[in-house]
Amino acid sequence: MFEIFYLMKESAVKKIAVLTSGGDSPGMNAALRAVVRTANYYNIECYGVREGYNGLIHDDFLKMGPRSVKNIINQGGTILKSARSVEFRTPEGRQKAYNNCVKHGVDALVCIGGDGTFTGAKIFNEEFGIRVIGVPGTIDNDIFGTDNTIGYDTALNTAMEAIDKVRDTATSHNRVFFVEVMGRDAGFIALNSGLATGALDILIPEKKDSMEDLFANFRKAEKTGKASSIVVVAEGEKLGSIYDLANQTKEEFPDYDIRVTILGHIQRGGSPSCADRVLASRLGYGAVVGLMEGKTNVMAGMRSNDLVYTPIEEAIKKHNEINKDLLLISEILAI
Amino acid sequence: MFEIFYLMKESAVKKIAVLTSGGDSPGMNAALRAVVRTANYYNIECYGVREGYNGLIHDDFLKMGPRSVKNIINQGGTILKSARSVEFRTPEGRQKAYNNCVKHGVDALVCIGGDGTFTGAKIFNEEFGIRVIGVPGTIDNDIFGTDNTIGYDTALNTAMEAIDKVRDTATSHNRVFFVEVMGRDAGFIALNSGLATGALDILIPEKKDSMEDLFANFRKAEKTGKASSIVVVAEGEKLGSIYDLANQTKEEFPDYDIRVTILGHIQRGGSPSCADRVLASRLGYGAVVGLMEGKTNVMAGMRSNDLVYTPIEEAIKKHNEINKDLLLISEILAI
Amino acid sequence: MFEIFYLMKESAVKKIAVLTSGGDSPGMNAALRAVVRTANYYNIECYGVREGYNGLIHDDFLKMGPRSVKNIINQGGTILKSARSVEFRTPEGRQKAYNNCVKHGVDALVCIGGDGTFTGAKIFNEEFGIRVIGVPGTIDNDIFGTDNTIGYDTALNTAMEAIDKVRDTATSHNRVFFVEVMGRDAGFIALNSGLATGALDILIPEKKDSMEDLFANFRKAEKTGKASSIVVVAEGEKLGSIYDLANQTKEEFPDYDIRVTILGHIQRGGSPSCADRVLASRLGYGAVVGLMEGKTNVMAGMRSNDLVYTPIEEAIKKHNEINKDLLLISEILAI
Amino acid sequence: MFEIFYLMKESAVKKIAVLTSGGDSPGMNAALRAVVRTANYYNIECYGVREGYNGLIHDDFLKMGPRSVKNIINQGGTILKSARSVEFRTPEGRQKAYNNCVKHGVDALVCIGGDGTFTGAKIFNEEFGIRVIGVPGTIDNDIFGTDNTIGYDTALNTAMEAIDKVRDTATSHNRVFFVEVMGRDAGFIALNSGLATGALDILIPEKKDSMEDLFANFRKAEKTGKASSIVVVAEGEKLGSIYDLANQTKEEFPDYDIRVTILGHIQRGGSPSCADRVLASRLGYGAVVGLMEGKTNVMAGMRSNDLVYTPIEEAIKKHNEINKDLLLISEILAI
């Protein structure tokens, strides 16, 4: 049936290359594995390109088969390595990259990464007509066209487990902790990890915060007898740096024992969660199948448990909205 | 706005009771916390009932406030305890239960649990007219009306991490492991944890399996040079007990070093994952808000990231379908 | 035998109080549980004192029995809460504290904590003659008289797991990470977590470091083809702040992509490891038995798997030496 | 100093081979890494032998350098694979093995494993005079001459975490769980994981157990109001299979809701704990240094934090004693 269908029909691609680019995220290896094994299953040749677009430019291609991706589904990071390529931003760089694709007879690219990665893929496709398909691999979940990005669920659990630990100390010492989680432009990690750890307040770029509101929450907490508190702050919070927030709070509440913790890069690593491994497997598969069906300049995503393809342009321009209910709920539950 | 709306309108309920029933699942405490704190926020009195329906029958009610649910969002199990109540299956038992609800002036029940729990709630509502709302708390994910049940994501990660460990040994010894995961009637845990751990084959009640197909996969694996394999089997697999499967495989492949591992009850416990804590918080909130809006005999669920209410009858009768793509993908990727 | 012995002999104490003081560490709850249940077993009354020495001063005593410490063996932090008491540093404060001990008829104190905690206990004993016994609870492992302090093993695993995650990113991006772990005066956490994560270099207060040596290691690593590196730095490193080290390295190696991560307070929390739960159980038991035997002004510790008692003065003054072999081994293995 | 010493002196070995044999344990890879890199550091050639003694017999040697063991310190299992070799038990098999050692000019063997592995090494040394040194890698901790074996600490934490999860369910349902942990002849895992999880009773081969004592503990627990219980049973318990124990308990206490869980092979896998990685690194280093110093037919171990060498014969014949205090303490604390 489904499967037979592809085996019979003529695939639009014969030889593909896959790369991981931008910030790494847990599950990139699982996506890579899915791309390589799906290609193999449908008799499509597959190259891995090292260090993102730099590998295209410097001809760092390696032939990949089913065994070259064994035992990586559970590993964080990416065995192909990743990089942000300055040279690929130049026409000369992209020309070199294209020449190498031609040289290896690669007729399509699977680009695993985030915004920047997709922008590069889009331009590359428009300039040289080579087929490209994107797979959303980033912990920030700031890509449109998929409910979750690969690595997001793992990062949520990493942040949550770290905050759970901080909370042991906060409770034991009646302290106030300001915890910064990743998310330059998106508050998804902060909002969900904050809700999951019973944070007193959650400060994210998408909502207008004020010190007055924060202070009000502290006062409310005092009334209800809450002895310790955690405030989760997204990296990109507009109200100020986490140190500013902590200092202003200390001025308002001199008695508070206030500490700052920045979770930092631990959020990018680690063995992917089950949800991320499954998502990565489905999207890696979906990318190859999409190319076989002749799709290009699109991103493979999962929405409501269905495989969908979104024009890359849309995926970059539009953004998943923060769920307003979650803000209200986190406020109600942090009593 | 949204919030104000409720504060202004007249709530359909004044005093509610919440209970956890059936097999426990990680996140039940987070759901309980959300019910209690949301009720408190909207000035609704809230009782906790211990040991499920037995607590209703034996008048084991305790008044709960925001502080009674502190520091439980990250704890597995349920502080209200759970039980399967034989007495509640009798009219006499339910009459006693109703009398206690009347005695305490409880005008609505939030029932956190699975199939059995919901059946009880439905009958109780039909017999006595008391408002009931269900919250799906079970690791099996076999409830219709919600994309995921509370505890399912945590159980997936627990099963996956255990299989990852088994795999270290399998690989080091070139062994074949048959691993049984939970799921009497549903293969969700087996399918997803199997896909996430690169299982050679996944045997679930929803699909027609045969020893021939399994043996064929072993032979295919040998050809591709796969030295060790893991076969994930759902508890409810129809082909036979996991020991039968292992023995028949041993007869077919006498050289294989075959082992059986049954993960068992570790899959029910543990600190809930971030996804489960967030889901539980949203559904606990949704249950109270649903009752305030006058809903009854329904279950609160999340579908495509939206809060939805499904008639309990439907939630029990219908079932989430296993995703056929996943079966194909797991087969393709297990090369 | 052993047990009977105590039941027969006359115990030197009838009523004890236990407190946790100073920085919290994973396993304090397990130690507390052991103190309370051992006391109960030998028919000794037991009080818990909240917030360390402050609780003594402000009469925050609570009667504790076997059930008051149930389900805490696996919890980080301390249910008695901890605090650094300024008031206890004054004769007036200690006088108040003593009066409350007399008032409750407490004839001995079990003090769970680190250096500061023990200093306080020692003075308290010398001034008022009340029996005191110390239990080493700190993640820093900087207490003499015990091979490991309670919480140290858990902190090692927390730091190691965090560095493992950082390493996924480091490897994927060919980056250099400077990771700061806890340890103001002691490099135990840095040395062991660094060795366990294959750190290129480990900078600790106990050894004379130089930027030249660090740079030499970077150059050696380049030669051997090591593409990414992690440098683990103890909080108390004398060579400079972790940011200074990173900046100087950047000046020397402008091409390096260098990042800094400070693990911070996550190292104090979390569910205790098995080794810490067992250690805490043995020392909590040992503290009570020590008091029964008439010991005072000593600390209970484990050395070479034996329960030993060390004068508190020694425990504070002397220090466990960093194992020189470990420094050599970490250098050899980080090739 | 120390280091220079070796560089100057003449090493007793020029070319060594390392193998892992018997049941795998977490940390074998870390030990292997230490052997290979220490050898490299002291300019000793190093071969890895695959699948234990079988690799010696079938000439499965591979040259190993510092890079061949990168990124394995955190991985469970063994990249050299392990096996129990029947052929090596025959003189013919060992002759073949010796011929291959001669062929490759290997003048010493590092054998990582347990009892069986060491017995093989001893005979091999006695028959052919080839130098051998043992490194204790087994989760059972049943080797004399080292405080802990490599993998034991990790297995303890794996068992403990699994039992913690089981406990969530036990508590929620007022159930009694019988949990079987590994340990055919040794109760170390059972005793320590049982103590660390507050088990009501711990049944191990080293102590004379009786159903009467077990039942007495259940009755005592009922009196103290303990609603749920966990009984940890070592694989090698003499009183009967875990199912027998559960059934007899059910007969005695018909009202109990009793369940059985067998943790099984998850205890052998997983990323090694910090303690195991450090131990493995020190022993791998110690094995090479021991061979350089001319030692043979000994095992490298750590006792009281010192590197010690024990004649293999002793390591096999003698056994670490179960700590009697621990039995008493676990009984006292399980009130």
mmCIF file of C-alpha atoms in Angstrom, chain A residues 44-248:
data_model
loop_
_atom_site.group_PDB
_atom_site.id
_atom_site.type_symbol
_atom_site.label_atom_id
_atom_site.label_comp_id
_atom_site.label_asym_id
_atom_site.label_seq_id
_atom_site.Cartn_x
_atom_site.Cartn_y
_atom_site.Cartn_z
ATOM 1 C CA ILE A 44 18.303 6.982 -2.958
ATOM 2 C CA GLU A 45 21.989 7.671 -2.517
ATOM 3 C CA CYS A 46 22.808 9.797 0.493
ATOM 4 C CA TYR A 47 25.717 12.022 1.481
ATOM 5 C CA GLY A 48 26.319 13.581 4.868
ATOM 6 C CA VAL A 49 27.827 17.067 4.806
ATOM 7 C CA ARG A 50 29.986 18.087 7.764
ATOM 8 C CA GLU A 51 29.785 21.366 9.695
ATOM 9 C CA GLY A 52 26.685 22.682 7.978
ATOM 10 C CA TYR A 53 27.014 24.927 4.952
ATOM 11 C CA ASN A 54 30.767 25.120 5.475
ATOM 12 C CA GLY A 55 30.947 21.471 4.450
ATOM 13 C CA LEU A 56 29.156 22.270 1.197
ATOM 14 C CA ILE A 57 31.643 25.028 0.470
ATOM 15 C CA HIS A 58 34.758 23.057 1.435
ATOM 16 C CA ASP A 59 33.574 19.814 -0.132
ATOM 17 C CA ASP A 60 33.312 17.906 3.139
ATOM 18 C CA PHE A 61 30.904 15.214 1.896
ATOM 19 C CA LEU A 62 30.781 11.640 3.160
ATOM 20 C CA LYS A 63 28.795 8.757 1.727
ATOM 21 C CA MET A 64 26.339 7.444 4.309
ATOM 22 C CA GLY A 65 24.583 4.085 4.614
ATOM 23 C CA PRO A 66 22.330 2.475 7.224
ATOM 24 C CA ARG A 67 25.304 1.432 9.395
ATOM 25 C CA SER A 68 26.867 4.904 9.443
ATOM 26 C CA VAL A 69 24.009 6.110 11.641
ATOM 27 C CA LYS A 70 23.810 3.171 14.061
ATOM 28 C CA ASN A 71 23.703 3.835 17.809
ATOM 29 C CA ILE A 72 23.159 7.579 17.408
ATOM 30 C CA ILE A 73 19.381 7.820 17.935
ATOM 31 C CA ASN A 74 19.991 8.276 21.671
ATOM 32 C CA GLN A 75 22.883 10.731 21.375
ATOM 33 C CA GLY A 76 22.673 14.488 21.805
ATOM 34 C CA GLY A 77 24.481 16.850 19.474
ATOM 35 C CA THR A 78 25.108 15.945 15.847
ATOM 36 C CA ILE A 79 27.721 13.564 14.461
ATOM 37 C CA LEU A 80 27.868 15.710 11.295
ATOM 38 C CA LYS A 81 28.800 18.677 13.483
ATOM 39 C CA SER A 82 27.186 22.037 13.048
ATOM 40 C CA ALA A 83 28.368 25.555 12.403
ATOM 41 C CA ARG A 84 27.129 29.003 11.499
ATOM 42 C CA SER A 85 28.695 29.736 8.096
ATOM 43 C CA VAL A 86 29.708 33.314 7.329
ATOM 44 C CA GLU A 87 31.026 32.365 3.906
ATOM 45 C CA PHE A 88 27.663 30.892 2.851
ATOM 46 C CA ARG A 89 26.196 34.371 3.285
ATOM 47 C CA THR A 90 28.281 35.486 0.289
ATOM 48 C CA PRO A 91 27.393 34.729 -3.376
ATOM 49 C CA GLU A 92 30.916 33.371 -3.870
ATOM 50 C CA GLY A 93 30.470 30.939 -0.985
ATOM 51 C CA ARG A 94 27.134 29.703 -2.286
ATOM 52 C CA GLN A 95 28.581 29.310 -5.799
ATOM 53 C CA LYS A 96 31.337 27.074 -4.418
ATOM 54 C CA ALA A 97 28.718 25.132 -2.465
ATOM 55 C CA TYR A 98 26.618 24.632 -5.578
ATOM 56 C CA ASN A 99 29.623 23.517 -7.624
ATOM 57 C CA ASN A 100 30.309 20.808 -5.044
ATOM 58 C CA CYS A 101 26.698 19.633 -5.184
ATOM 59 C CA VAL A 102 26.959 19.379 -8.975
ATOM 60 C CA LYS A 103 30.302 17.640 -8.701
ATOM 61 C CA HIS A 104 28.766 14.928 -6.477
ATOM 62 C CA GLY A 105 25.560 14.788 -8.510
ATOM 63 C CA VAL A 106 23.482 15.780 -5.498
ATOM 64 C CA ASP A 107 20.045 16.886 -6.666
ATOM 65 C CA ALA A 108 18.492 17.744 -3.303
ATOM 66 C CA LEU A 109 19.452 18.952 0.178
ATOM 67 C CA VAL A 110 17.922 18.144 3.562
ATOM 68 C CA CYS A 111 18.767 21.023 5.923
ATOM 69 C CA ILE A 112 18.277 20.309 9.641
ATOM 70 C CA GLY A 113 18.327 23.452 11.763
ATOM 71 C CA GLY A 114 16.479 26.667 12.590
ATOM 72 C CA ASP A 115 15.717 30.110 11.160
ATOM 73 C CA GLY A 116 19.190 30.875 9.868
ATOM 74 C CA THR A 117 19.550 27.429 8.351
ATOM 75 C CA PHE A 118 16.271 27.787 6.501
ATOM 76 C CA THR A 119 17.075 31.264 5.232
ATOM 77 C CA GLY A 120 20.283 29.897 3.754
ATOM 78 C CA ALA A 121 18.426 26.968 2.166
ATOM 79 C CA LYS A 122 15.805 29.267 0.672
ATOM 80 C CA ILE A 123 18.357 31.584 -0.951
ATOM 81 C CA PHE A 124 20.372 28.589 -2.169
ATOM 82 C CA ASN A 125 17.279 27.144 -3.817
ATOM 83 C CA GLU A 126 16.259 30.418 -5.386
ATOM 84 C CA GLU A 127 19.723 31.112 -6.774
ATOM 85 C CA PHE A 128 20.549 27.666 -8.123
ATOM 86 C CA GLY A 129 17.248 25.842 -8.333
ATOM 87 C CA ILE A 130 18.589 22.913 -6.319
ATOM 88 C CA ARG A 131 15.804 21.223 -4.348
ATOM 89 C CA VAL A 132 15.885 21.903 -0.600
ATOM 90 C CA ILE A 133 13.723 20.743 2.284
ATOM 91 C CA GLY A 134 13.982 21.906 5.878
ATOM 92 C CA VAL A 135 13.710 19.922 9.105
ATOM 93 C CA PRO A 136 13.150 22.091 12.204
ATOM 94 C CA GLY A 137 15.926 21.290 14.679
ATOM 95 C CA THR A 138 16.203 23.868 17.460
ATOM 96 C CA ILE A 139 15.379 23.907 21.150
ATOM 97 C CA ASP A 140 13.666 27.310 20.928
ATOM 98 C CA ASN A 141 10.453 26.073 19.240
ATOM 99 C CA ASP A 142 10.282 29.374 17.351
ATOM 100 C CA ILE A 143 9.583 27.889 13.914
ATOM 101 C CA PHE A 144 6.183 28.132 12.268
ATOM 102 C CA GLY A 145 4.670 25.090 10.581
ATOM 103 C CA THR A 146 5.250 22.495 13.292
ATOM 104 C CA ASP A 147 3.746 22.113 16.774
ATOM 105 C CA ASN A 148 7.178 21.343 18.214
ATOM 106 C CA THR A 149 10.715 21.645 16.917
ATOM 107 C CA ILE A 150 13.226 18.825 17.400
ATOM 108 C CA GLY A 151 15.020 19.272 20.730
ATOM 109 C CA TYR A 152 12.412 21.477 22.342
ATOM 110 C CA ASP A 153 10.864 18.756 24.504
ATOM 111 C CA THR A 154 14.281 17.594 25.686
ATOM 112 C CA ALA A 155 15.322 21.146 26.541
ATOM 113 C CA LEU A 156 12.095 21.587 28.500
ATOM 114 C CA ASN A 157 12.861 18.521 30.579
ATOM 115 C CA THR A 158 16.484 19.558 31.099
ATOM 116 C CA ALA A 159 15.438 23.014 32.257
ATOM 117 C CA MET A 160 12.686 21.589 34.455
ATOM 118 C CA GLU A 161 14.973 19.054 36.137
ATOM 119 C CA ALA A 162 17.557 21.763 36.800
ATOM 120 C CA ILE A 163 14.913 24.063 38.292
ATOM 121 C CA ASP A 164 13.593 21.171 40.407
ATOM 122 C CA LYS A 165 17.088 20.916 41.892
ATOM 123 C CA VAL A 166 17.351 24.652 42.450
ATOM 124 C CA ARG A 167 14.003 24.446 44.162
ATOM 125 C CA ASP A 168 15.311 21.952 46.746
ATOM 126 C CA THR A 169 17.806 24.585 47.821
ATOM 127 C CA ALA A 170 15.344 27.457 47.557
ATOM 128 C CA THR A 171 12.892 25.658 49.834
ATOM 129 C CA SER A 172 15.551 24.629 52.338
ATOM 130 C CA HIS A 173 16.809 28.194 52.698
ATOM 131 C CA ASN A 174 13.626 30.222 52.096
ATOM 132 C CA ARG A 175 15.355 31.832 49.175
ATOM 133 C CA VAL A 176 14.229 33.580 46.022
ATOM 134 C CA PHE A 177 15.888 32.296 42.860
ATOM 135 C CA PHE A 178 15.900 34.012 39.490
ATOM 136 C CA VAL A 179 16.578 31.305 36.915
ATOM 137 C CA GLU A 180 17.412 32.193 33.316
ATOM 138 C CA VAL A 181 16.512 29.678 30.628
ATOM 139 C CA MET A 182 17.273 29.825 26.901
ATOM 140 C CA GLY A 183 15.066 31.662 24.402
ATOM 141 C CA ARG A 184 16.330 34.884 22.819
ATOM 142 C CA ASP A 185 13.062 35.780 21.097
ATOM 143 C CA ALA A 186 10.754 33.047 22.315
ATOM 144 C CA GLY A 187 9.438 32.334 25.809
ATOM 145 C CA PHE A 188 8.305 28.758 25.175
ATOM 146 C CA ILE A 189 10.974 27.146 27.325
ATOM 147 C CA ALA A 190 10.504 29.690 30.127
ATOM 148 C CA LEU A 191 6.715 29.458 30.112
ATOM 149 C CA ASN A 192 6.503 25.667 30.091
ATOM 150 C CA SER A 193 9.407 24.937 32.424
ATOM 151 C CA GLY A 194 8.160 27.670 34.743
ATOM 152 C CA LEU A 195 4.633 26.256 34.779
ATOM 153 C CA ALA A 196 6.048 22.764 35.324
ATOM 154 C CA THR A 197 8.097 23.863 38.337
ATOM 155 C CA GLY A 198 5.489 26.063 39.970
ATOM 156 C CA ALA A 199 7.402 29.278 39.360
ATOM 157 C CA LEU A 200 6.002 32.311 41.153
ATOM 158 C CA ASP A 201 6.393 34.376 38.004
ATOM 159 C CA ILE A 202 7.551 33.806 34.443
ATOM 160 C CA LEU A 203 9.082 36.640 32.431
ATOM 161 C CA ILE A 204 9.112 36.225 28.648
ATOM 162 C CA PRO A 205 9.685 38.525 25.673
ATOM 163 C CA GLU A 206 6.185 37.932 24.276
ATOM 164 C CA LYS A 207 4.354 39.518 27.184
ATOM 165 C CA LYS A 208 4.628 42.998 28.665
ATOM 166 C CA ASP A 209 6.139 42.529 32.112
ATOM 167 C CA SER A 210 6.663 45.134 34.796
ATOM 168 C CA MET A 211 8.579 45.117 38.051
ATOM 169 C CA GLU A 212 5.380 46.267 39.749
ATOM 170 C CA ASP A 213 3.562 43.097 38.670
ATOM 171 C CA LEU A 214 6.512 40.991 39.806
ATOM 172 C CA PHE A 215 6.620 42.726 43.180
ATOM 173 C CA ALA A 216 2.854 42.296 43.519
ATOM 174 C CA ASN A 217 3.300 38.549 43.024
ATOM 175 C CA PHE A 218 5.954 38.467 45.722
ATOM 176 C CA ARG A 219 3.604 40.259 48.126
ATOM 177 C CA LYS A 220 0.728 37.917 47.272
ATOM 178 C CA ALA A 221 3.040 34.953 47.878
ATOM 179 C CA GLU A 222 4.031 36.317 51.291
ATOM 180 C CA LYS A 223 0.357 36.577 52.269
ATOM 181 C CA THR A 224 -0.315 32.958 51.295
ATOM 182 C CA GLY A 225 2.677 31.848 53.383
ATOM 183 C CA LYS A 226 4.927 30.874 50.466
ATOM 184 C CA ALA A 227 8.397 30.898 52.034
ATOM 185 C CA SER A 228 10.511 30.493 48.896
ATOM 186 C CA SER A 229 10.026 31.389 45.262
ATOM 187 C CA ILE A 230 11.431 30.773 41.837
ATOM 188 C CA VAL A 231 11.151 33.288 39.009
ATOM 189 C CA VAL A 232 11.889 31.893 35.563
ATOM 190 C CA VAL A 233 13.217 34.416 33.069
ATOM 191 C CA ALA A 234 13.702 33.923 29.332
ATOM 192 C CA GLU A 235 17.103 34.941 27.938
ATOM 193 C CA GLY A 236 15.412 37.540 25.739
ATOM 194 C CA GLU A 237 13.291 39.164 28.436
ATOM 195 C CA LYS A 238 12.905 42.868 27.587
ATOM 196 C CA LEU A 239 12.536 44.158 31.160
ATOM 197 C CA GLY A 240 16.276 43.874 31.711
ATOM 198 C CA SER A 241 19.054 41.403 32.396
ATOM 199 C CA ILE A 242 18.348 38.789 35.062
ATOM 200 C CA TYR A 243 20.874 40.578 37.296
ATOM 201 C CA ASP A 244 18.985 43.877 36.941
ATOM 202 C CA LEU A 245 15.772 42.110 37.897
ATOM 203 C CA ALA A 246 17.407 40.490 40.909
ATOM 204 C CA ASN A 247 18.957 43.764 42.050
ATOM 205 C CA GLN A 248 15.759 45.768 41.724
#
